[in-house]
Coordinates of C-alpha atoms in Angstrom, one line a residue:
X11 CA -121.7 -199.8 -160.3
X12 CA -120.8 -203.4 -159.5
X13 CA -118.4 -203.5 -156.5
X14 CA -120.1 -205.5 -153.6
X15 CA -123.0 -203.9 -153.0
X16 CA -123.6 -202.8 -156.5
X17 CA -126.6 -205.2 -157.2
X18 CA -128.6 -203.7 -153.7
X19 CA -128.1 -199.8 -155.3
X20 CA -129.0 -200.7 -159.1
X21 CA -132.0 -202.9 -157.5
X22 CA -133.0 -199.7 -154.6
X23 CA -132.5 -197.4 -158.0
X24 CA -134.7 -199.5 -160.1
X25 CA -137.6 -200.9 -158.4
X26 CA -138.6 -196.6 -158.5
X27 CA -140.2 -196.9 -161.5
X28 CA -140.5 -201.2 -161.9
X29 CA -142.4 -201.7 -158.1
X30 CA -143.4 -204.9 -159.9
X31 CA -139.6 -206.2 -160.3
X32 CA -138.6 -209.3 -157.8
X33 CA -135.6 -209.6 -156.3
X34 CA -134.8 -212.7 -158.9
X35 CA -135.9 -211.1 -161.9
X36 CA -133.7 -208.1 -160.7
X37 CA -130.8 -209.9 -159.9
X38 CA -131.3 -211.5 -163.0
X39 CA -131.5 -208.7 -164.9
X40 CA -128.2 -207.0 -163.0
X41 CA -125.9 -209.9 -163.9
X42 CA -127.2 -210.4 -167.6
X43 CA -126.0 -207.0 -167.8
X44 CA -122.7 -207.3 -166.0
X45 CA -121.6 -210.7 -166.3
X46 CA -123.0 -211.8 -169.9
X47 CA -122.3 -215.7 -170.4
X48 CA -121.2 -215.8 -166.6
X49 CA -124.6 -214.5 -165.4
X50 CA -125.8 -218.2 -164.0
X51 CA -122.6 -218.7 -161.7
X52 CA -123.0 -214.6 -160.8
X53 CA -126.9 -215.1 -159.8
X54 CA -125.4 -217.6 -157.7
X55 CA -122.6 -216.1 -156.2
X56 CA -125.3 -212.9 -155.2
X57 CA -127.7 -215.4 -154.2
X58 CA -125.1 -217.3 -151.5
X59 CA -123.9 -213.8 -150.4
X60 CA -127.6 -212.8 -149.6
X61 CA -128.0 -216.0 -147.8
X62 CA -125.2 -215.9 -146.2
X63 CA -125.8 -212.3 -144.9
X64 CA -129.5 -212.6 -143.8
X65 CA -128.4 -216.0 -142.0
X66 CA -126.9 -214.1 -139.7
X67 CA -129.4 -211.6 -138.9
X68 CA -126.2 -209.1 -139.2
X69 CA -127.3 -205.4 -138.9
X70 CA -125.1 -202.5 -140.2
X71 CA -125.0 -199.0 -138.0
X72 CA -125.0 -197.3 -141.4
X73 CA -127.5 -197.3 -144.0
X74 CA -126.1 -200.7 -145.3
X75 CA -123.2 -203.1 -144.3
X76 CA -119.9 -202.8 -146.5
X77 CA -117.4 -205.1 -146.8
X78 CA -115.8 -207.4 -145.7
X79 CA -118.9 -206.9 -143.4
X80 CA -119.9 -208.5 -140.3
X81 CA -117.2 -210.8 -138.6
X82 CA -120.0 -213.7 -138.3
X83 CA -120.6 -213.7 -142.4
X84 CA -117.3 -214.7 -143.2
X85 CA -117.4 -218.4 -142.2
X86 CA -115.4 -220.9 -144.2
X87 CA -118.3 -222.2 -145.9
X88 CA -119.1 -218.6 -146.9
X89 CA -115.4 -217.7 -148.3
X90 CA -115.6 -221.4 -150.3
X91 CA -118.8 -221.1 -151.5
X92 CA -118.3 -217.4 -152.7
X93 CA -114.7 -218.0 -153.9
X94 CA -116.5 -221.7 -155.7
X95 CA -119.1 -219.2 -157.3
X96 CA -116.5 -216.2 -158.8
X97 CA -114.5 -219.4 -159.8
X98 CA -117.3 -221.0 -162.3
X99 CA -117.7 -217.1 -163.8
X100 CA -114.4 -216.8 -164.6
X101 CA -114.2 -220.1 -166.6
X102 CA -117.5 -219.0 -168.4
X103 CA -116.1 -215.4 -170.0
X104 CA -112.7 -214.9 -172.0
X105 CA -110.1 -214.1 -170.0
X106 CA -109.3 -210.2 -170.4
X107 CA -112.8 -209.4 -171.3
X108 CA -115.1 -206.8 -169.4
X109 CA -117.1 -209.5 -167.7
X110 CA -113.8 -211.0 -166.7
X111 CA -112.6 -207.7 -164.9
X112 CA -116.1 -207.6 -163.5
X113 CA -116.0 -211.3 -162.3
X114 CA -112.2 -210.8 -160.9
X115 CA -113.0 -207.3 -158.9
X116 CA -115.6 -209.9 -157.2
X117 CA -113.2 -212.7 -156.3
X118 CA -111.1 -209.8 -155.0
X119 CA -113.6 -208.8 -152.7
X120 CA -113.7 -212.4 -151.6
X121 CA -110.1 -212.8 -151.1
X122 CA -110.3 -209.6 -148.9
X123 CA -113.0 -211.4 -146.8
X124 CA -110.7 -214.5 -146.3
X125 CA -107.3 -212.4 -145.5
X126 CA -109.9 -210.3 -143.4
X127 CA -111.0 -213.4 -141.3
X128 CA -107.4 -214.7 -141.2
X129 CA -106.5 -211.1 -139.5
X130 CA -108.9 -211.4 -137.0
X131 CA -108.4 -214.6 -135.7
X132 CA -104.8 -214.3 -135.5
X133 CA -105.6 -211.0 -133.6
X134 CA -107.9 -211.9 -131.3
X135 CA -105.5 -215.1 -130.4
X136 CA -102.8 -212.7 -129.8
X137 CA -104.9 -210.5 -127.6
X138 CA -105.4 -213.6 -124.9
X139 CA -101.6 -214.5 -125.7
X140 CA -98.7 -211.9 -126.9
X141 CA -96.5 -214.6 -127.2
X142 CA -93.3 -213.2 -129.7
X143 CA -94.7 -215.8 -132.0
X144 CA -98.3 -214.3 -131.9
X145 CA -96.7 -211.5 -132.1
X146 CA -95.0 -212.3 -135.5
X147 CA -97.9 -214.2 -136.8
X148 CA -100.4 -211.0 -136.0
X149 CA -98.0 -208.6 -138.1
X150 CA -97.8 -210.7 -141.3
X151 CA -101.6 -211.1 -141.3
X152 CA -103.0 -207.3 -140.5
X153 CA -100.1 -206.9 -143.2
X154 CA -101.1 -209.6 -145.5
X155 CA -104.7 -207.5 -144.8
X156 CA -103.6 -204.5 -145.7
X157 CA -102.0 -205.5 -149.0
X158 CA -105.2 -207.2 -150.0
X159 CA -107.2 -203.5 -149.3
X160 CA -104.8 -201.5 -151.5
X161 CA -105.0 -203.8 -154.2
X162 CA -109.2 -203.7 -154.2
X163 CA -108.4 -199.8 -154.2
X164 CA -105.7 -199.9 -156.9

């Protein structure tokens, strides 16, 4: 179960029976398994997502936010950060192997945050200003957006 939140369900799951486990020795643990040789730059990349996450004191109305997530963790420093972190996996795994695929469906999930981001500034801009430019501007990136979400689902 990687995906985005796949280290929070493995971690829920398996602190059941290891109450003992912290959160680095379970994180840890989850990439070792994942993300073999890339596991230091994947501790990382969780790591900077938590931070990023609890910095904002975001709260979800669900049981847990999903991604992209809260508007306010996607800040440029978050996307680069994030984007820096999937970046140092890849180059530590072959390319085509599991942990690759792994590493990528991670970077994709960035991506979505960035096009995500892009969309809503653009939106909210054309919201105080319907100029045809906006206008034009505000199609490409909710389409841009969309493309990016079909291709995480693909």
């Amino acid at each position: 179960m990687p995906g985005p939140q796949g280290l929070h369900y493995w971690t829920a799951l398996r602190t059941l029976w290891d109450a003992e486990m912290t959160a680095d020795q379970a994180r840890q643990r989850f990439c070792d398994g994942l993300y073999g040789d890339a596991s230091p730059a994947m501790q990382t990349y969780y790591r900077h997502l938590e931070a990023f996450c609890t910095k904002t004191a975001a709260h979800s109305v669900h049981v847990t936010w999903v991604m992209p997530g809260p508007f306010s963790i996607w800040t440029d420093e978050a996307i680069t950060a994030l984007r820096s972190d999937v970046d140092n996996a890849a180059a530590m795994v072959p390319s085509g192997s599991t942990e690759s695929k792994r590493i990528g469906e991670q970077a994709g999930f960035v991506d979505l945050a960035e096009t995500f981001v892009r969309f809503k500034r653009v939106q909210r801009a054309f919201w105080h200003d319907d100029t045809p430019d906006l206008a034009c501007r505000y199609g490409k990136a909710r389409q841009a957006y969309l493309d990016q979400y079909q291709l995480l689902r693909d």
